[in-house]
């Protein structure tokens, strides 16, 4: 197996996904934050189907902070964990109003203090809203990092993030985050990855061990 060439991989991602960007629909920082919270364990497509009506009814944190939980549940009930998410987005809106004048904060500590907001959501908001470099590790990035040998199979998502931070230059993180997601979502898929067409296969432990080993 050829050793991993990070520059080659970055060039390949640029070739495959030159225009990669967030697939969640949003028009401001508040909408982005809410959409990302709603996207946990749910597809972006599913979230984009419920947010137009949600944002029409509650366009600002001041509006959502005063919402009834049952009303919000009815608007987002087609997505996973909708009951918890409805409660969380109302409660985080209340905190935005009382502690941040209705403005989404641009620092990690304040974001992670919001209900339903963990490290991954914080990373997405920091990078997409404020252009602060951060690599959020979702299911796709976690999978491809381990397949390509960029992380160990036993690493948790935080360990994967830290290793990716060391491997890739910080100035590439903003776009790279989306390219890595796209690579896992559309190319190195969980089921039936496009190994035969992938330029990384000669460097990929997953292909060399799991695919070739079964032939």
mmCIF file of the C-alpha atoms, coordinates in Angstrom:
data_MODEL
# 
_entry.id   MODEL 
# 
loop_
_atom_site.group_PDB 
_atom_site.id 
_atom_site.type_symbol 
_atom_site.label_atom_id 
_atom_site.label_alt_id 
_atom_site.label_comp_id 
_atom_site.label_asym_id 
_atom_site.label_entity_id 
_atom_site.label_seq_id 
_atom_site.pdbx_PDB_ins_code 
_atom_site.Cartn_x 
_atom_site.Cartn_y 
_atom_site.Cartn_z 
_atom_site.occupancy 
_atom_site.B_iso_or_equiv 
_atom_site.pdbx_formal_charge 
_atom_site.auth_seq_id 
_atom_site.auth_comp_id 
_atom_site.auth_asym_id 
_atom_site.auth_atom_id 
_atom_site.pdbx_PDB_model_num 
ATOM 1   C CA . UNK A 1 1   ? 0.000   0.000   0.000  1.00 0.00 ? 1   UNK A CA 1 
ATOM 2   C CA . UNK A 1 2   ? 1.268   3.475   -0.909 1.00 0.00 ? 2   UNK A CA 1 
ATOM 3   C CA . UNK A 1 3   ? 1.678   5.790   2.145  1.00 0.00 ? 3   UNK A CA 1 
ATOM 4   C CA . UNK A 1 4   ? -1.014  8.434   2.558  1.00 0.00 ? 4   UNK A CA 1 
ATOM 5   C CA . UNK A 1 5   ? -0.263  11.629  0.635  1.00 0.00 ? 5   UNK A CA 1 
ATOM 6   C CA . UNK A 1 6   ? -2.264  14.400  2.312  1.00 0.00 ? 6   UNK A CA 1 
ATOM 7   C CA . UNK A 1 7   ? -1.623  16.913  -0.462 1.00 0.00 ? 7   UNK A CA 1 
ATOM 8   C CA . UNK A 1 8   ? -2.869  14.406  -3.030 1.00 0.00 ? 8   UNK A CA 1 
ATOM 9   C CA . UNK A 1 9   ? -5.998  13.796  -0.948 1.00 0.00 ? 9   UNK A CA 1 
ATOM 10  C CA . UNK A 1 10  ? -6.690  17.526  -0.615 1.00 0.00 ? 10  UNK A CA 1 
ATOM 11  C CA . UNK A 1 11  ? -6.253  17.990  -4.360 1.00 0.00 ? 11  UNK A CA 1 
ATOM 12  C CA . UNK A 1 12  ? -8.587  15.057  -4.991 1.00 0.00 ? 12  UNK A CA 1 
ATOM 13  C CA . UNK A 1 13  ? -11.246 16.557  -2.724 1.00 0.00 ? 13  UNK A CA 1 
ATOM 14  C CA . UNK A 1 14  ? -10.915 19.823  -4.624 1.00 0.00 ? 14  UNK A CA 1 
ATOM 15  C CA . UNK A 1 15  ? -11.319 17.932  -7.890 1.00 0.00 ? 15  UNK A CA 1 
ATOM 16  C CA . UNK A 1 16  ? -14.408 16.073  -6.686 1.00 0.00 ? 16  UNK A CA 1 
ATOM 17  C CA . UNK A 1 17  ? -16.118 18.864  -4.747 1.00 0.00 ? 17  UNK A CA 1 
ATOM 18  C CA . UNK A 1 18  ? -14.773 22.288  -5.777 1.00 0.00 ? 18  UNK A CA 1 
ATOM 19  C CA . UNK A 1 19  ? -17.946 24.064  -4.653 1.00 0.00 ? 19  UNK A CA 1 
ATOM 20  C CA . UNK A 1 20  ? -18.655 22.168  -1.434 1.00 0.00 ? 20  UNK A CA 1 
ATOM 21  C CA . UNK A 1 21  ? -20.635 24.168  1.121  1.00 0.00 ? 21  UNK A CA 1 
ATOM 22  C CA . UNK A 1 22  ? -23.275 23.681  3.801  1.00 0.00 ? 22  UNK A CA 1 
ATOM 23  C CA . UNK A 1 23  ? -26.408 21.949  2.518  1.00 0.00 ? 23  UNK A CA 1 
ATOM 24  C CA . UNK A 1 24  ? -28.609 23.246  5.308  1.00 0.00 ? 24  UNK A CA 1 
ATOM 25  C CA . UNK A 1 25  ? -30.763 26.200  4.286  1.00 0.00 ? 25  UNK A CA 1 
ATOM 26  C CA . UNK A 1 26  ? -30.312 29.362  6.361  1.00 0.00 ? 26  UNK A CA 1 
ATOM 27  C CA . UNK A 1 27  ? -30.169 33.127  5.870  1.00 0.00 ? 27  UNK A CA 1 
ATOM 28  C CA . UNK A 1 28  ? -28.638 34.303  9.157  1.00 0.00 ? 28  UNK A CA 1 
ATOM 29  C CA . UNK A 1 29  ? -26.692 33.107  12.198 1.00 0.00 ? 29  UNK A CA 1 
ATOM 30  C CA . UNK A 1 30  ? -29.796 32.285  14.219 1.00 0.00 ? 30  UNK A CA 1 
ATOM 31  C CA . UNK A 1 31  ? -31.284 30.148  11.444 1.00 0.00 ? 31  UNK A CA 1 
ATOM 32  C CA . UNK A 1 32  ? -27.962 28.350  11.020 1.00 0.00 ? 32  UNK A CA 1 
ATOM 33  C CA . UNK A 1 33  ? -27.749 27.551  14.726 1.00 0.00 ? 33  UNK A CA 1 
ATOM 34  C CA . UNK A 1 34  ? -31.308 26.224  14.838 1.00 0.00 ? 34  UNK A CA 1 
ATOM 35  C CA . UNK A 1 35  ? -30.871 24.195  11.643 1.00 0.00 ? 35  UNK A CA 1 
ATOM 36  C CA . UNK A 1 36  ? -27.688 22.567  12.920 1.00 0.00 ? 36  UNK A CA 1 
ATOM 37  C CA . UNK A 1 37  ? -29.302 21.662  16.248 1.00 0.00 ? 37  UNK A CA 1 
ATOM 38  C CA . UNK A 1 38  ? -32.216 20.123  14.355 1.00 0.00 ? 38  UNK A CA 1 
ATOM 39  C CA . UNK A 1 39  ? -29.878 18.169  12.063 1.00 0.00 ? 39  UNK A CA 1 
ATOM 40  C CA . UNK A 1 40  ? -28.557 15.866  14.791 1.00 0.00 ? 40  UNK A CA 1 
ATOM 41  C CA . UNK A 1 41  ? -29.260 12.249  13.769 1.00 0.00 ? 41  UNK A CA 1 
ATOM 42  C CA . UNK A 1 42  ? -31.359 13.584  10.883 1.00 0.00 ? 42  UNK A CA 1 
ATOM 43  C CA . UNK A 1 43  ? -30.548 14.374  7.253  1.00 0.00 ? 43  UNK A CA 1 
ATOM 44  C CA . UNK A 1 44  ? -30.078 17.927  6.025  1.00 0.00 ? 44  UNK A CA 1 
ATOM 45  C CA . UNK A 1 45  ? -32.821 17.253  3.481  1.00 0.00 ? 45  UNK A CA 1 
ATOM 46  C CA . UNK A 1 46  ? -35.304 16.455  6.254  1.00 0.00 ? 46  UNK A CA 1 
ATOM 47  C CA . UNK A 1 47  ? -34.319 19.583  8.194  1.00 0.00 ? 47  UNK A CA 1 
ATOM 48  C CA . UNK A 1 48  ? -34.677 21.788  5.116  1.00 0.00 ? 48  UNK A CA 1 
ATOM 49  C CA . UNK A 1 49  ? -38.264 20.577  4.764  1.00 0.00 ? 49  UNK A CA 1 
ATOM 50  C CA . UNK A 1 50  ? -39.318 21.799  8.210  1.00 0.00 ? 50  UNK A CA 1 
ATOM 51  C CA . UNK A 1 51  ? -37.302 24.982  8.696  1.00 0.00 ? 51  UNK A CA 1 
ATOM 52  C CA . UNK A 1 52  ? -39.199 27.233  6.220  1.00 0.00 ? 52  UNK A CA 1 
ATOM 53  C CA . UNK A 1 53  ? -42.395 27.018  8.265  1.00 0.00 ? 53  UNK A CA 1 
ATOM 54  C CA . UNK A 1 54  ? -40.472 27.133  11.542 1.00 0.00 ? 54  UNK A CA 1 
ATOM 55  C CA . UNK A 1 55  ? -38.584 30.296  10.593 1.00 0.00 ? 55  UNK A CA 1 
ATOM 56  C CA . UNK A 1 56  ? -41.709 31.884  9.130  1.00 0.00 ? 56  UNK A CA 1 
ATOM 57  C CA . UNK A 1 57  ? -43.494 31.475  12.455 1.00 0.00 ? 57  UNK A CA 1 
ATOM 58  C CA . UNK A 1 58  ? -40.463 32.219  14.630 1.00 0.00 ? 58  UNK A CA 1 
ATOM 59  C CA . UNK A 1 59  ? -37.989 34.363  12.662 1.00 0.00 ? 59  UNK A CA 1 
ATOM 60  C CA . UNK A 1 60  ? -35.947 35.550  15.648 1.00 0.00 ? 60  UNK A CA 1 
ATOM 61  C CA . UNK A 1 61  ? -34.821 34.242  19.058 1.00 0.00 ? 61  UNK A CA 1 
ATOM 62  C CA . UNK A 1 62  ? -37.307 36.667  20.646 1.00 0.00 ? 62  UNK A CA 1 
ATOM 63  C CA . UNK A 1 63  ? -40.158 34.938  18.807 1.00 0.00 ? 63  UNK A CA 1 
ATOM 64  C CA . UNK A 1 64  ? -38.993 31.374  19.420 1.00 0.00 ? 64  UNK A CA 1 
ATOM 65  C CA . UNK A 1 65  ? -38.318 32.070  23.096 1.00 0.00 ? 65  UNK A CA 1 
ATOM 66  C CA . UNK A 1 66  ? -42.051 32.734  23.558 1.00 0.00 ? 66  UNK A CA 1 
ATOM 67  C CA . UNK A 1 67  ? -43.223 29.691  21.584 1.00 0.00 ? 67  UNK A CA 1 
ATOM 68  C CA . UNK A 1 68  ? -45.278 26.832  23.002 1.00 0.00 ? 68  UNK A CA 1 
ATOM 69  C CA . UNK A 1 69  ? -43.438 23.518  22.866 1.00 0.00 ? 69  UNK A CA 1 
ATOM 70  C CA . UNK A 1 70  ? -46.390 21.723  21.286 1.00 0.00 ? 70  UNK A CA 1 
ATOM 71  C CA . UNK A 1 71  ? -46.582 24.300  18.494 1.00 0.00 ? 71  UNK A CA 1 
ATOM 72  C CA . UNK A 1 72  ? -42.901 23.853  17.671 1.00 0.00 ? 72  UNK A CA 1 
ATOM 73  C CA . UNK A 1 73  ? -43.232 20.066  17.894 1.00 0.00 ? 73  UNK A CA 1 
ATOM 74  C CA . UNK A 1 74  ? -45.990 20.156  15.292 1.00 0.00 ? 74  UNK A CA 1 
ATOM 75  C CA . UNK A 1 75  ? -43.732 22.086  12.905 1.00 0.00 ? 75  UNK A CA 1 
ATOM 76  C CA . UNK A 1 76  ? -40.748 19.744  13.207 1.00 0.00 ? 76  UNK A CA 1 
ATOM 77  C CA . UNK A 1 77  ? -42.396 16.389  14.005 1.00 0.00 ? 77  UNK A CA 1 
ATOM 78  C CA . UNK A 1 78  ? -41.139 14.738  10.798 1.00 0.00 ? 78  UNK A CA 1 
ATOM 79  C CA . UNK A 1 79  ? -37.517 14.798  11.993 1.00 0.00 ? 79  UNK A CA 1 
ATOM 80  C CA . UNK A 1 80  ? -35.881 12.514  14.528 1.00 0.00 ? 80  UNK A CA 1 
ATOM 81  C CA . UNK A 1 81  ? -35.901 13.380  18.248 1.00 0.00 ? 81  UNK A CA 1 
ATOM 82  C CA . UNK A 1 82  ? -38.303 16.227  17.524 1.00 0.00 ? 82  UNK A CA 1 
ATOM 83  C CA . UNK A 1 83  ? -39.647 16.473  21.083 1.00 0.00 ? 83  UNK A CA 1 
ATOM 84  C CA . UNK A 1 84  ? -36.216 17.048  22.636 1.00 0.00 ? 84  UNK A CA 1 
ATOM 85  C CA . UNK A 1 85  ? -35.205 19.336  19.796 1.00 0.00 ? 85  UNK A CA 1 
ATOM 86  C CA . UNK A 1 86  ? -38.336 21.470  20.150 1.00 0.00 ? 86  UNK A CA 1 
ATOM 87  C CA . UNK A 1 87  ? -37.609 21.959  23.850 1.00 0.00 ? 87  UNK A CA 1 
ATOM 88  C CA . UNK A 1 88  ? -33.928 22.690  23.221 1.00 0.00 ? 88  UNK A CA 1 
ATOM 89  C CA . UNK A 1 89  ? -34.398 25.314  20.518 1.00 0.00 ? 89  UNK A CA 1 
ATOM 90  C CA . UNK A 1 90  ? -36.941 27.166  22.654 1.00 0.00 ? 90  UNK A CA 1 
ATOM 91  C CA . UNK A 1 91  ? -34.671 27.068  25.698 1.00 0.00 ? 91  UNK A CA 1 
ATOM 92  C CA . UNK A 1 92  ? -31.578 28.137  23.757 1.00 0.00 ? 92  UNK A CA 1 
ATOM 93  C CA . UNK A 1 93  ? -33.588 31.019  22.286 1.00 0.00 ? 93  UNK A CA 1 
ATOM 94  C CA . UNK A 1 94  ? -34.456 32.149  25.794 1.00 0.00 ? 94  UNK A CA 1 
ATOM 95  C CA . UNK A 1 95  ? -30.756 32.163  26.692 1.00 0.00 ? 95  UNK A CA 1 
ATOM 96  C CA . UNK A 1 96  ? -29.889 34.075  23.522 1.00 0.00 ? 96  UNK A CA 1 
ATOM 97  C CA . UNK A 1 97  ? -32.439 36.703  24.537 1.00 0.00 ? 97  UNK A CA 1 
ATOM 98  C CA . UNK A 1 98  ? -31.534 36.961  28.225 1.00 0.00 ? 98  UNK A CA 1 
ATOM 99  C CA . UNK A 1 99  ? -27.744 36.620  28.024 1.00 0.00 ? 99  UNK A CA 1 
ATOM 100 C CA . UNK A 1 100 ? -26.768 37.641  24.489 1.00 0.00 ? 100 UNK A CA 1 
ATOM 101 C CA . UNK A 1 101 ? -29.291 40.314  23.427 1.00 0.00 ? 101 UNK A CA 1 
ATOM 102 C CA . UNK A 1 102 ? -30.725 37.905  20.860 1.00 0.00 ? 102 UNK A CA 1 
ATOM 103 C CA . UNK A 1 103 ? -27.381 37.527  19.083 1.00 0.00 ? 103 UNK A CA 1 
ATOM 104 C CA . UNK A 1 104 ? -25.694 34.187  18.415 1.00 0.00 ? 104 UNK A CA 1 
ATOM 105 C CA . UNK A 1 105 ? -22.349 34.309  20.271 1.00 0.00 ? 105 UNK A CA 1 
ATOM 106 C CA . UNK A 1 106 ? -19.123 33.737  18.370 1.00 0.00 ? 106 UNK A CA 1 
ATOM 107 C CA . UNK A 1 107 ? -17.182 31.910  21.052 1.00 0.00 ? 107 UNK A CA 1 
ATOM 108 C CA . UNK A 1 108 ? -17.064 28.215  21.940 1.00 0.00 ? 108 UNK A CA 1 
ATOM 109 C CA . UNK A 1 109 ? -17.823 28.493  25.653 1.00 0.00 ? 109 UNK A CA 1 
ATOM 110 C CA . UNK A 1 110 ? -21.025 30.476  25.144 1.00 0.00 ? 110 UNK A CA 1 
ATOM 111 C CA . UNK A 1 111 ? -22.231 28.272  22.309 1.00 0.00 ? 111 UNK A CA 1 
ATOM 112 C CA . UNK A 1 112 ? -21.595 25.006  24.128 1.00 0.00 ? 112 UNK A CA 1 
ATOM 113 C CA . UNK A 1 113 ? -23.536 26.348  27.117 1.00 0.00 ? 113 UNK A CA 1 
ATOM 114 C CA . UNK A 1 114 ? -26.717 26.429  25.010 1.00 0.00 ? 114 UNK A CA 1 
ATOM 115 C CA . UNK A 1 115 ? -29.185 23.504  25.299 1.00 0.00 ? 115 UNK A CA 1 
ATOM 116 C CA . UNK A 1 116 ? -28.749 20.949  22.520 1.00 0.00 ? 116 UNK A CA 1 
ATOM 117 C CA . UNK A 1 117 ? -25.450 22.464  21.379 1.00 0.00 ? 117 UNK A CA 1 
ATOM 118 C CA . UNK A 1 118 ? -22.378 20.247  21.619 1.00 0.00 ? 118 UNK A CA 1 
ATOM 119 C CA . UNK A 1 119 ? -18.905 20.465  20.180 1.00 0.00 ? 119 UNK A CA 1 
ATOM 120 C CA . UNK A 1 120 ? -19.911 19.422  16.663 1.00 0.00 ? 120 UNK A CA 1 
ATOM 121 C CA . UNK A 1 121 ? -22.716 21.995  16.422 1.00 0.00 ? 121 UNK A CA 1 
ATOM 122 C CA . UNK A 1 122 ? -20.412 24.649  17.856 1.00 0.00 ? 122 UNK A CA 1 
ATOM 123 C CA . UNK A 1 123 ? -17.743 23.877  15.264 1.00 0.00 ? 123 UNK A CA 1 
ATOM 124 C CA . UNK A 1 124 ? -20.261 24.151  12.437 1.00 0.00 ? 124 UNK A CA 1 
ATOM 125 C CA . UNK A 1 125 ? -21.584 27.489  13.682 1.00 0.00 ? 125 UNK A CA 1 
ATOM 126 C CA . UNK A 1 126 ? -18.131 28.952  14.324 1.00 0.00 ? 126 UNK A CA 1 
ATOM 127 C CA . UNK A 1 127 ? -16.910 28.023  10.851 1.00 0.00 ? 127 UNK A CA 1 
ATOM 128 C CA . UNK A 1 128 ? -20.016 28.751  8.784  1.00 0.00 ? 128 UNK A CA 1 
ATOM 129 C CA . UNK A 1 129 ? -21.265 31.826  10.621 1.00 0.00 ? 129 UNK A CA 1 
ATOM 130 C CA . UNK A 1 130 ? -18.046 33.481  11.739 1.00 0.00 ? 130 UNK A CA 1 
ATOM 131 C CA . UNK A 1 131 ? -15.341 32.015  9.470  1.00 0.00 ? 131 UNK A CA 1 
ATOM 132 C CA . UNK A 1 132 ? -13.495 30.706  12.516 1.00 0.00 ? 132 UNK A CA 1 
ATOM 133 C CA . UNK A 1 133 ? -11.651 27.575  11.372 1.00 0.00 ? 133 UNK A CA 1 
ATOM 134 C CA . UNK A 1 134 ? -13.069 24.414  12.970 1.00 0.00 ? 134 UNK A CA 1 
ATOM 135 C CA . UNK A 1 135 ? -13.446 20.839  11.781 1.00 0.00 ? 135 UNK A CA 1 
ATOM 136 C CA . UNK A 1 136 ? -16.732 19.366  12.978 1.00 0.00 ? 136 UNK A CA 1 
ATOM 137 C CA . UNK A 1 137 ? -16.621 15.567  12.950 1.00 0.00 ? 137 UNK A CA 1 
ATOM 138 C CA . UNK A 1 138 ? -19.942 14.117  11.869 1.00 0.00 ? 138 UNK A CA 1 
ATOM 139 C CA . UNK A 1 139 ? -20.788 10.499  11.033 1.00 0.00 ? 139 UNK A CA 1 
ATOM 140 C CA . UNK A 1 140 ? -19.329 10.793  7.528  1.00 0.00 ? 140 UNK A CA 1 
ATOM 141 C CA . UNK A 1 141 ? -16.040 12.396  8.567  1.00 0.00 ? 141 UNK A CA 1 
ATOM 142 C CA . UNK A 1 142 ? -15.648 9.948   11.426 1.00 0.00 ? 142 UNK A CA 1 
ATOM 143 C CA . UNK A 1 143 ? -16.100 7.013   9.036  1.00 0.00 ? 143 UNK A CA 1 
ATOM 144 C CA . UNK A 1 144 ? -13.789 8.170   6.258  1.00 0.00 ? 144 UNK A CA 1 
ATOM 145 C CA . UNK A 1 145 ? -11.072 9.245   8.703  1.00 0.00 ? 145 UNK A CA 1 
ATOM 146 C CA . UNK A 1 146 ? -10.924 5.703   10.054 1.00 0.00 ? 146 UNK A CA 1 
ATOM 147 C CA . UNK A 1 147 ? -11.206 4.072   6.635  1.00 0.00 ? 147 UNK A CA 1 
ATOM 148 C CA . UNK A 1 148 ? -8.316  6.119   5.281  1.00 0.00 ? 148 UNK A CA 1 
ATOM 149 C CA . UNK A 1 149 ? -6.177  5.518   8.348  1.00 0.00 ? 149 UNK A CA 1 
ATOM 150 C CA . UNK A 1 150 ? -6.212  9.168   9.409  1.00 0.00 ? 150 UNK A CA 1 
ATOM 151 C CA . UNK A 1 151 ? -7.551  8.018   12.778 1.00 0.00 ? 151 UNK A CA 1 
ATOM 152 C CA . UNK A 1 152 ? -7.698  4.759   14.689 1.00 0.00 ? 152 UNK A CA 1 
ATOM 153 C CA . UNK A 1 153 ? -10.852 2.599   14.647 1.00 0.00 ? 153 UNK A CA 1 
ATOM 154 C CA . UNK A 1 154 ? -11.092 3.051   18.423 1.00 0.00 ? 154 UNK A CA 1 
ATOM 155 C CA . UNK A 1 155 ? -10.850 6.868   18.380 1.00 0.00 ? 155 UNK A CA 1 
ATOM 156 C CA . UNK A 1 156 ? -13.845 8.863   19.589 1.00 0.00 ? 156 UNK A CA 1 
ATOM 157 C CA . UNK A 1 157 ? -15.018 11.890  17.611 1.00 0.00 ? 157 UNK A CA 1 
ATOM 158 C CA . UNK A 1 158 ? -12.936 14.300  19.685 1.00 0.00 ? 158 UNK A CA 1 
ATOM 159 C CA . UNK A 1 159 ? -9.783  12.268  19.077 1.00 0.00 ? 159 UNK A CA 1 
ATOM 160 C CA . UNK A 1 160 ? -10.604 12.158  15.357 1.00 0.00 ? 160 UNK A CA 1 
ATOM 161 C CA . UNK A 1 161 ? -11.040 15.941  15.320 1.00 0.00 ? 161 UNK A CA 1 
ATOM 162 C CA . UNK A 1 162 ? -7.717  16.506  17.064 1.00 0.00 ? 162 UNK A CA 1 
ATOM 163 C CA . UNK A 1 163 ? -5.899  14.245  14.608 1.00 0.00 ? 163 UNK A CA 1 
ATOM 164 C CA . UNK A 1 164 ? -7.479  15.945  11.593 1.00 0.00 ? 164 UNK A CA 1 
ATOM 165 C CA . UNK A 1 165 ? -6.493  19.313  13.061 1.00 0.00 ? 165 UNK A CA 1 
ATOM 166 C CA . UNK A 1 166 ? -2.876  18.148  13.138 1.00 0.00 ? 166 UNK A CA 1 
ATOM 167 C CA . UNK A 1 167 ? -2.947  16.608  9.658  1.00 0.00 ? 167 UNK A CA 1 
ATOM 168 C CA . UNK A 1 168 ? -4.609  19.381  7.651  1.00 0.00 ? 168 UNK A CA 1 
ATOM 169 C CA . UNK A 1 169 ? -3.506  23.041  7.504  1.00 0.00 ? 169 UNK A CA 1 
ATOM 170 C CA . UNK A 1 170 ? -5.745  25.375  9.462  1.00 0.00 ? 170 UNK A CA 1 
ATOM 171 C CA . UNK A 1 171 ? -6.300  27.650  6.478  1.00 0.00 ? 171 UNK A CA 1 
ATOM 172 C CA . UNK A 1 172 ? -8.011  24.761  4.662  1.00 0.00 ? 172 UNK A CA 1 
ATOM 173 C CA . UNK A 1 173 ? -10.409 23.758  7.425  1.00 0.00 ? 173 UNK A CA 1 
ATOM 174 C CA . UNK A 1 174 ? -13.390 25.932  6.442  1.00 0.00 ? 174 UNK A CA 1 
ATOM 175 C CA . UNK A 1 175 ? -13.853 24.414  3.005  1.00 0.00 ? 175 UNK A CA 1 
ATOM 176 C CA . UNK A 1 176 ? -12.257 21.083  3.848  1.00 0.00 ? 176 UNK A CA 1 
ATOM 177 C CA . UNK A 1 177 ? -14.966 20.396  6.423  1.00 0.00 ? 177 UNK A CA 1 
ATOM 178 C CA . UNK A 1 178 ? -17.623 20.420  3.698  1.00 0.00 ? 178 UNK A CA 1 
ATOM 179 C CA . UNK A 1 179 ? -15.440 18.509  1.242  1.00 0.00 ? 179 UNK A CA 1 
ATOM 180 C CA . UNK A 1 180 ? -14.851 15.738  3.764  1.00 0.00 ? 180 UNK A CA 1 
ATOM 181 C CA . UNK A 1 181 ? -18.585 15.502  4.462  1.00 0.00 ? 181 UNK A CA 1 
ATOM 182 C CA . UNK A 1 182 ? -19.318 15.320  0.743  1.00 0.00 ? 182 UNK A CA 1 
ATOM 183 C CA . UNK A 1 183 ? -16.614 12.683  0.286  1.00 0.00 ? 183 UNK A CA 1 
ATOM 184 C CA . UNK A 1 184 ? -18.292 10.513  2.909  1.00 0.00 ? 184 UNK A CA 1 
ATOM 185 C CA . UNK A 1 185 ? -21.852 11.318  1.882  1.00 0.00 ? 185 UNK A CA 1 
ATOM 186 C CA . UNK A 1 186 ? -21.529 10.875  -1.872 1.00 0.00 ? 186 UNK A CA 1 
ATOM 187 C CA . UNK A 1 187 ? -18.300 8.974   -2.595 1.00 0.00 ? 187 UNK A CA 1 
ATOM 188 C CA . UNK A 1 188 ? -16.921 6.927   0.310  1.00 0.00 ? 188 UNK A CA 1 
ATOM 189 C CA . UNK A 1 189 ? -20.447 5.997   1.363  1.00 0.00 ? 189 UNK A CA 1 
ATOM 190 C CA . UNK A 1 190 ? -21.288 3.837   4.370  1.00 0.00 ? 190 UNK A CA 1 
ATOM 191 C CA . UNK A 1 191 ? -22.869 1.281   2.076  1.00 0.00 ? 191 UNK A CA 1 
ATOM 192 C CA . UNK A 1 192 ? -21.385 0.527   -1.343 1.00 0.00 ? 192 UNK A CA 1 
ATOM 193 C CA . UNK A 1 193 ? -18.499 3.042   -1.366 1.00 0.00 ? 193 UNK A CA 1 
ATOM 194 C CA . UNK A 1 194 ? -17.123 3.923   -4.808 1.00 0.00 ? 194 UNK A CA 1 
ATOM 195 C CA . UNK A 1 195 ? -13.824 2.155   -4.165 1.00 0.00 ? 195 UNK A CA 1 
ATOM 196 C CA . UNK A 1 196 ? -13.275 0.997   -7.742 1.00 0.00 ? 196 UNK A CA 1 
ATOM 197 C CA . UNK A 1 197 ? -13.410 4.598   -9.022 1.00 0.00 ? 197 UNK A CA 1 
ATOM 198 C CA . UNK A 1 198 ? -11.549 6.196   -6.095 1.00 0.00 ? 198 UNK A CA 1 
ATOM 199 C CA . UNK A 1 199 ? -8.104  7.661   -6.624 1.00 0.00 ? 199 UNK A CA 1 
ATOM 200 C CA . UNK A 1 200 ? -7.346  7.044   -2.944 1.00 0.00 ? 200 UNK A CA 1 
ATOM 201 C CA . UNK A 1 201 ? -7.714  3.266   -3.094 1.00 0.00 ? 201 UNK A CA 1 
ATOM 202 C CA . UNK A 1 202 ? -3.974  2.540   -3.306 1.00 0.00 ? 202 UNK A CA 1 
ATOM 203 C CA . UNK A 1 203 ? -3.484  4.541   -0.080 1.00 0.00 ? 203 UNK A CA 1 
ATOM 204 C CA . UNK A 1 204 ? -6.631  3.351   1.675  1.00 0.00 ? 204 UNK A CA 1 
ATOM 205 C CA . UNK A 1 205 ? -6.408  0.691   4.420  1.00 0.00 ? 205 UNK A CA 1 
ATOM 206 C CA . UNK A 1 206 ? -10.143 0.015   4.105  1.00 0.00 ? 206 UNK A CA 1 
ATOM 207 C CA . UNK A 1 207 ? -9.820  -0.824  0.415  1.00 0.00 ? 207 UNK A CA 1 
ATOM 208 C CA . UNK A 1 208 ? -6.578  -2.751  0.760  1.00 0.00 ? 208 UNK A CA 1 
ATOM 209 C CA . UNK A 1 209 ? -7.674  -4.819  3.768  1.00 0.00 ? 209 UNK A CA 1 
ATOM 210 C CA . UNK A 1 210 ? -11.459 -5.019  3.661  1.00 0.00 ? 210 UNK A CA 1 
ATOM 211 C CA . UNK A 1 211 ? -12.184 -4.924  -0.061 1.00 0.00 ? 211 UNK A CA 1 
ATOM 212 C CA . UNK A 1 212 ? -9.195  -6.682  -1.600 1.00 0.00 ? 212 UNK A CA 1 
ATOM 213 C CA . UNK A 1 213 ? -9.033  -9.083  1.330  1.00 0.00 ? 213 UNK A CA 1 
ATOM 214 C CA . UNK A 1 214 ? -12.508 -10.379 0.507  1.00 0.00 ? 214 UNK A CA 1 
ATOM 215 C CA . UNK A 1 215 ? -11.762 -10.941 -3.184 1.00 0.00 ? 215 UNK A CA 1 
# 
